[in-house]
Tab-separated table of C-alpha atoms in Angstrom:
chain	number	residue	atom	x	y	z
K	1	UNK	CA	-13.088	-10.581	12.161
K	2	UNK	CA	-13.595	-6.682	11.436
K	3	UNK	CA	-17.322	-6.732	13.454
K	4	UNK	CA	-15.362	-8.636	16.481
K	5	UNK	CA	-12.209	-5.935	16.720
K	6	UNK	CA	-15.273	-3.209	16.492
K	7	UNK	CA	-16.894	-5.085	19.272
K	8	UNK	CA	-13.681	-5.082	21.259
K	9	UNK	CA	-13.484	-1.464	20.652
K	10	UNK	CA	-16.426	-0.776	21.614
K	11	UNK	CA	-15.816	-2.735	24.819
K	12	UNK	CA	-12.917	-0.499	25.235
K	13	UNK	CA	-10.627	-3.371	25.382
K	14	UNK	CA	-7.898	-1.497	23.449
K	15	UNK	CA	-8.077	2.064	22.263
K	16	UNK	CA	-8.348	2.664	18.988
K	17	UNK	CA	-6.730	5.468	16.949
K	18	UNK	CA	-8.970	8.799	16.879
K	19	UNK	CA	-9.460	10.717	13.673
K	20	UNK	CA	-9.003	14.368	14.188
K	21	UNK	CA	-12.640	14.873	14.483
K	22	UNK	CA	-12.286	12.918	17.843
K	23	UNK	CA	-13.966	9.906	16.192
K	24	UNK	CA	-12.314	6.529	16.760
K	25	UNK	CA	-11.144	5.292	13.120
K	26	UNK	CA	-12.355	1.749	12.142
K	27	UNK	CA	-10.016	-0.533	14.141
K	28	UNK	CA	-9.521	-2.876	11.233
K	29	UNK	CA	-9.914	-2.943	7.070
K	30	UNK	CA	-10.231	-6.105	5.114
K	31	UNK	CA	-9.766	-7.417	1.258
K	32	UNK	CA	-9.056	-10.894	0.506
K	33	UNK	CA	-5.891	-11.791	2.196
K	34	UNK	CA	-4.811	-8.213	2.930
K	35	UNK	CA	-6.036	-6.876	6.411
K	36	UNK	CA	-4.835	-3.681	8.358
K	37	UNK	CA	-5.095	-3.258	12.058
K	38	UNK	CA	-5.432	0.425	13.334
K	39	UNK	CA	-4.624	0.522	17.405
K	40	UNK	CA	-3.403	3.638	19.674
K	41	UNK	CA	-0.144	1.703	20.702
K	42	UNK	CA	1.726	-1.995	20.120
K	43	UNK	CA	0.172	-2.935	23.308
K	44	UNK	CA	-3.546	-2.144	22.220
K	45	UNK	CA	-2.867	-3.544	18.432
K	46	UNK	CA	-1.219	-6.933	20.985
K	47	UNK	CA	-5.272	-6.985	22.064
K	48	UNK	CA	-6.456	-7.380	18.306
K	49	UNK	CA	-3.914	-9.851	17.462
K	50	UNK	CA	-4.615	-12.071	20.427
K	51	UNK	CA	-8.286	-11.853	20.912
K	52	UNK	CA	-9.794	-11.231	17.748
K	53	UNK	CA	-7.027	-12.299	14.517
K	54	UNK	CA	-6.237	-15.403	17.476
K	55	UNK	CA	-10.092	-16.364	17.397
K	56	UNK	CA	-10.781	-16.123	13.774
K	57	UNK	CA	-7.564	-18.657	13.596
K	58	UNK	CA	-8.964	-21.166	15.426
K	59	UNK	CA	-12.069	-20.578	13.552
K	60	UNK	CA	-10.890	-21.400	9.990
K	61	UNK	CA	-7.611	-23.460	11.204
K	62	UNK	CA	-5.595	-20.705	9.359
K	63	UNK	CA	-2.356	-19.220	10.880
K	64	UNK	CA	-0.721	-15.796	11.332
K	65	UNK	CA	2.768	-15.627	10.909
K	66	UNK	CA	3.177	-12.809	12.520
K	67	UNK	CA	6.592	-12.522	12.121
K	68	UNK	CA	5.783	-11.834	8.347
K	69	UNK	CA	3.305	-9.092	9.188
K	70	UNK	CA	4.708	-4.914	8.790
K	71	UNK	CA	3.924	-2.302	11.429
K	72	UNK	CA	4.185	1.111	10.723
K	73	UNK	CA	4.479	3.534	13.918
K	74	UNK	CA	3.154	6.724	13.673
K	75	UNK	CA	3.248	10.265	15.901
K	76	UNK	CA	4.789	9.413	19.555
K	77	UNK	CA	5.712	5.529	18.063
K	78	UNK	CA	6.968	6.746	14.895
K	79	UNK	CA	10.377	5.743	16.321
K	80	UNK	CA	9.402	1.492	16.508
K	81	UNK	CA	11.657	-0.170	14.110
K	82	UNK	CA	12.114	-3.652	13.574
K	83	UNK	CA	10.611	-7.027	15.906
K	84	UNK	CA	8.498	-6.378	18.419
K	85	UNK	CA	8.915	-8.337	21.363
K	86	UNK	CA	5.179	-8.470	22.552
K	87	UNK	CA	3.253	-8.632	19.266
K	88	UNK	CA	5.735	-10.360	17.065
K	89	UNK	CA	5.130	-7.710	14.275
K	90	UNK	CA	8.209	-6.242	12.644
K	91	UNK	CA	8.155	-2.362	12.468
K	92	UNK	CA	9.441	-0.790	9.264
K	93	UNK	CA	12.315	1.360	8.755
K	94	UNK	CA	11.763	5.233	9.175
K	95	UNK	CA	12.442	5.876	5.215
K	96	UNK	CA	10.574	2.358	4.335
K	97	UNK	CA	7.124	2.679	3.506
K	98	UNK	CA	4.014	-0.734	3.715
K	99	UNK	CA	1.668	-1.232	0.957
K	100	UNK	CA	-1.463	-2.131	1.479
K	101	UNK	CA	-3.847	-2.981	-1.264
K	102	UNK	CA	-1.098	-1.820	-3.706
K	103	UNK	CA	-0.521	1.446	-2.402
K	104	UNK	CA	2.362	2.863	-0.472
K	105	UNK	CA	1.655	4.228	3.304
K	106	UNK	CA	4.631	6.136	4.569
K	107	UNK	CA	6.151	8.649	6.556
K	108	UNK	CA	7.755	10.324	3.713
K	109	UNK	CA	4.322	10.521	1.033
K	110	UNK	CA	7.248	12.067	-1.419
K	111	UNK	CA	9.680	9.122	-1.644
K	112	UNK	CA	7.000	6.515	-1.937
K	113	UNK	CA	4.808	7.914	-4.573
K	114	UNK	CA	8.288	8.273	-6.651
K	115	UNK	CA	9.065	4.677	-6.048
K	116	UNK	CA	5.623	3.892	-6.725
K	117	UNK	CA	5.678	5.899	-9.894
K	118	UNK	CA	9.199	4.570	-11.189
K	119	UNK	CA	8.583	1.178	-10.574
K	120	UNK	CA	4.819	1.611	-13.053
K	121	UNK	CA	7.388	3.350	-15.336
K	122	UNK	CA	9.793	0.425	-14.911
K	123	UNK	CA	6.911	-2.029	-16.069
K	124	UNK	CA	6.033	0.345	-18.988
K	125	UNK	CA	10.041	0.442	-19.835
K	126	UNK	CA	10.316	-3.181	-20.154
K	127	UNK	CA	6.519	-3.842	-22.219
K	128	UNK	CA	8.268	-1.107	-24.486
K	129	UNK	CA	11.510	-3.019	-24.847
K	130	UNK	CA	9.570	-6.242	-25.938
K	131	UNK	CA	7.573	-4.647	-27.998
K	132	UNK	CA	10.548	-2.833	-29.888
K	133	UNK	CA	11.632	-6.262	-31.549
K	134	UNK	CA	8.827	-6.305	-33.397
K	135	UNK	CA	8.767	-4.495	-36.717
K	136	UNK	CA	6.020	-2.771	-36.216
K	137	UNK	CA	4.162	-0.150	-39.075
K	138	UNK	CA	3.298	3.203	-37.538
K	139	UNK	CA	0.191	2.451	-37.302
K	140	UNK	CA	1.006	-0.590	-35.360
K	141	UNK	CA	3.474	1.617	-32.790
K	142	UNK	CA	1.020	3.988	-32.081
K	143	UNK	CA	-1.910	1.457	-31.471
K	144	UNK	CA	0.805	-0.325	-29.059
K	145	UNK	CA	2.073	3.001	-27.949
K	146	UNK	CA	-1.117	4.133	-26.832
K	147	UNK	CA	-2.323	0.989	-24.748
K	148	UNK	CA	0.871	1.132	-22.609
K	149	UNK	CA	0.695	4.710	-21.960
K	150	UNK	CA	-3.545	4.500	-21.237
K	151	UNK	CA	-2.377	1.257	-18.691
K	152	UNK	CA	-0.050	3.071	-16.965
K	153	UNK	CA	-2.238	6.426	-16.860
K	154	UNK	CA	-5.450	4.025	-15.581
K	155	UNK	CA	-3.092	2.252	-12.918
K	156	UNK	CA	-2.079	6.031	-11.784
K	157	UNK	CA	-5.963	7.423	-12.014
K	158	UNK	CA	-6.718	5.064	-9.638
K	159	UNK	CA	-4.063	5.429	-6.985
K	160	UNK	CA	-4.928	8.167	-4.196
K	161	UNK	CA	-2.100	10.371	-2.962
K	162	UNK	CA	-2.362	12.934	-0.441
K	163	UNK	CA	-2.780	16.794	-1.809
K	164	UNK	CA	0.546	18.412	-2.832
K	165	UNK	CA	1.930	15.009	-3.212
K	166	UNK	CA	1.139	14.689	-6.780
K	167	UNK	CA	4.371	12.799	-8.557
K	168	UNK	CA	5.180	14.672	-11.614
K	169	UNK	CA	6.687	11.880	-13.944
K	170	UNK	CA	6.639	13.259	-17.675
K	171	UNK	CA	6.566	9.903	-19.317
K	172	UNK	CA	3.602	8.533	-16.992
K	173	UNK	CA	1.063	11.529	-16.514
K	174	UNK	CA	2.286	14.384	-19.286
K	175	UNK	CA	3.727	12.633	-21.832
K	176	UNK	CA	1.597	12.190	-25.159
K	177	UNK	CA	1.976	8.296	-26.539
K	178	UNK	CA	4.385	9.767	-29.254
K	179	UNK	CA	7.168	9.662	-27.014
K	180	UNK	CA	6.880	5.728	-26.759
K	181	UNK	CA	6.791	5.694	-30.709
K	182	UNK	CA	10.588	6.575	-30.941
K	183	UNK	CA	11.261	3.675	-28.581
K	184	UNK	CA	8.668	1.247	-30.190
């Protein structure tokens, strides 16, 4: 599907969106059952959607409910919200942000790294409540102590954010595993 939107591109069927380098950026990115579409304008992403994502339908008999799938208008569209008539694609809010592959794409790179970052610490909150039942030795409450702070500081590690976006959460990036101790 990716190799026919490049084609397309290349065809100049639709117009992709340029990098500031001038280069067009890759029209489409792929993993599993998470794909991204990357077009100039609604009209232009409309070409993808009913050429190539239409054909690769009727390939594999799957369908696109397109009414499930998230724009996300940027620069002179950055004011689409909700259904679009012509591709069927709803447009997120303004403040609302789209994951893809896990991680957050917004307009506002501050408010969606913190909700990123409070729901991890939300997870971590709720392994430490479970784990607080048990009557755990130290040695026990540090072991478990330390393997929920190292998951949540791996899940972070591996989560890019734009520079001078940084989230500064004590508990999930500063904090040493000690503080989980009292609440273990």
């Amino acid at each position: 599907m990716a190799a026919h939107a490049r084609r397309r591109a290349q065809q100049q069927a639709f117009q992709p969106i340029r990098l500031p380098s001038g280069d067009p950026a890759p029209v489409m990115h792929q993993h599993a059952d998470d794909t991204s579409i990357h077009a100039q304008s609604p009209s232009d992403a409309q070409v993808i959607l009913d050429t190539t994502v239409d054909l690769h339908c009727a390939a594999t008999g799957s369908k696109l409910q397109r009414s499930k799938s998230q724009g996300f208008g940027l620069g002179s569209f950055s004011h689409l919200e909700g259904p679009d008539a012509a591709t069927g694609v709803t447009f997120v809010a303004q403040d609302a942000s789209v994951k893809h592959l896990g991680v957050p794409l917004s307009r506002q790179p501050e408010a969606a790294a913190t909700a990123l970052y409070s729901a991890i610490l939300r997870k971590v909150e709720i392994r430490i409540a479970r784990w607080s039942g048990f009557r755990l030795s130290l040695l026990g409450r540090a072991y478990v102590g330390n393997r929920l702070s190292l998951l949540g500081r791996a899940y972070v590690a591996n989560v890019p954010f734009p520079v001078g976006h940084w989230p500064r959460h004590p508990v999930l990036v500063a904090s040493p595993p000690t503080d989980m101790l009292r609440r273990l």
